[in-house]
């Protein structure tokens, strides 16, 4: 009962003690219980052993998964990106659609670590990109369904192609950052978060396209492309050009110009990808 | 001497708790008690899943494979999300249990589908209402059990996506 790796809580023990059937802690070391006739089938030694073996296998499997997951996915770092609340999500979505009036794009720091997204609307998060990606796949399925082109495999195809494009983008930008020898505190997860924000605009475009046809699609997509372009420029400028801005050096040197071009290239790639991944869904 | 309640005790099914949880689901506006989720019990959810499959069968749609597949993947996704968003972790059994209980309104929708077709405006509106009902109860239970503040709508959204898939199965 106190085993933290148990998959299922043992709800039988509370009642069984009251009814006299002595059951030890579930898991290993299951004693052969001498129980009332109603529980004879469960007290049978063979099924005891089977249950013990089964739950120990499950516990081992869970341990293995936990250990390996920790190696590939830094769970504690990820938790920072999911520390959001409804107010933050609302404000961030507003920013994604209308970034023109927002003045201060700096992320607040608290003793060297950036503040959690809950407390600063400028901090990147992974909730919105993750939800936007899943919603995009579902809305794409819906769009294909209304055109009678739907099949579950197509949904999987859509999901994997979007994921492939995202991975390609992240790798390309990481490569260019490396080539330009930029020292930023832009982590890979930050980058994935920023690149995931365009899915929100894509969803808006597809939904409008479903409701109002091609005109609606182009209008909304155009608006979202502009907004994402401005949003990315203003956010990335602070991250990629942070060093120069901090030193107070005017943005004129060759290195800074290169960084400026990189920022513009990344921002310009967003609208292109937004159009590329959605135009075949709206007829 | 045969005493009522002994067989269910031996099987580990606590009918009183099942009924309490069902009532919590059926009334989405009443605040939930955080401690009811301490016992992970899958008897209720399995019952509701079977009921959903049965009502879909009555309506002429044999889609058990999709139900199982979607629920497994959906539960996994919500389990990952809840573990990342809450300060205390949550077990997979607990997630499956809560999501299974909140499937009850969907069973009501699919039993309605047996008698009249859901394609059309009324059917769509009804389906949307049921989806919102399911997701609000699920998020309410998760919020109170995991002590998360200001995140109810954030949890309700992925639950709504999952229940939306079920509704799609029921309507089309």
Short mmCIF file of C-alpha atoms in Angstrom, two decimals, chain B residues 54-124:
data_model
loop_
_atom_site.label_atom_id
_atom_site.label_comp_id
_atom_site.label_asym_id
_atom_site.label_seq_id
_atom_site.Cartn_x
_atom_site.Cartn_y
_atom_site.Cartn_z
CA UNK B 54 -23.58 -0.95 -26.36
CA UNK B 55 -25.62 2.14 -27.20
CA UNK B 56 -23.44 2.78 -30.26
CA UNK B 57 -24.05 -0.82 -31.29
CA UNK B 58 -27.80 -0.28 -30.93
CA UNK B 59 -27.51 2.74 -33.19
CA UNK B 60 -25.78 0.59 -35.77
CA UNK B 61 -22.17 1.69 -35.41
CA UNK B 62 -19.65 -1.00 -34.57
CA UNK B 63 -16.58 0.98 -33.57
CA UNK B 64 -15.16 -0.66 -30.46
CA UNK B 65 -11.61 -0.51 -31.78
CA UNK B 66 -11.73 3.25 -32.23
CA UNK B 67 -13.23 3.73 -28.74
CA UNK B 68 -10.47 1.77 -27.04
CA UNK B 69 -7.69 3.28 -29.11
CA UNK B 70 -8.87 6.86 -28.69
CA UNK B 71 -9.48 6.51 -24.98
CA UNK B 72 -6.05 4.99 -24.37
CA UNK B 73 -4.19 7.68 -26.33
CA UNK B 74 -6.36 10.46 -24.93
CA UNK B 75 -5.84 9.28 -21.35
CA UNK B 76 -2.10 9.12 -21.94
CA UNK B 77 -2.05 12.67 -23.28
CA UNK B 78 -4.05 14.07 -20.40
CA UNK B 79 -1.95 12.09 -17.92
CA UNK B 80 1.23 13.67 -19.35
CA UNK B 81 -0.31 17.15 -19.35
CA UNK B 82 -1.58 16.89 -15.76
CA UNK B 83 1.76 15.64 -14.52
CA UNK B 84 3.49 18.60 -16.16
CA UNK B 85 0.98 21.18 -15.00
CA UNK B 86 0.39 20.18 -11.41
CA UNK B 87 2.83 20.43 -8.53
CA UNK B 88 1.90 16.99 -7.22
CA UNK B 89 1.92 14.14 -9.69
CA UNK B 90 -1.04 12.01 -10.64
CA UNK B 91 -1.27 8.33 -11.44
CA UNK B 92 -2.51 6.96 -14.74
CA UNK B 93 -5.26 4.99 -13.00
CA UNK B 94 -6.63 8.15 -11.42
CA UNK B 95 -6.74 9.94 -14.78
CA UNK B 96 -8.43 7.00 -16.47
CA UNK B 97 -10.92 6.75 -13.64
CA UNK B 98 -11.94 10.43 -13.73
CA UNK B 99 -12.17 10.54 -17.52
CA UNK B 100 -14.22 7.35 -17.49
CA UNK B 101 -16.69 8.72 -14.98
CA UNK B 102 -17.18 11.91 -16.93
CA UNK B 103 -18.03 9.82 -19.98
CA UNK B 104 -21.51 9.37 -18.51
CA UNK B 105 -23.18 12.32 -20.31
CA UNK B 106 -21.75 10.96 -23.57
CA UNK B 107 -23.59 7.70 -22.91
CA UNK B 108 -26.77 9.76 -22.59
CA UNK B 109 -26.01 11.38 -25.96
CA UNK B 110 -25.40 8.10 -27.71
CA UNK B 111 -28.57 6.55 -26.28
CA UNK B 112 -30.39 9.55 -27.74
CA UNK B 113 -28.74 8.72 -31.08
CA UNK B 114 -30.54 5.37 -31.04
CA UNK B 115 -33.92 7.05 -31.28
CA UNK B 116 -33.29 10.05 -33.51
CA UNK B 117 -30.50 11.02 -35.86
CA UNK B 118 -28.06 13.58 -34.51
CA UNK B 119 -26.98 15.05 -37.82
CA UNK B 120 -28.43 18.49 -38.15
CA UNK B 121 -28.51 21.66 -36.08
CA UNK B 122 -30.25 20.24 -33.01
CA UNK B 123 -27.91 17.28 -32.92
CA UNK B 124 -24.84 19.50 -33.20
#
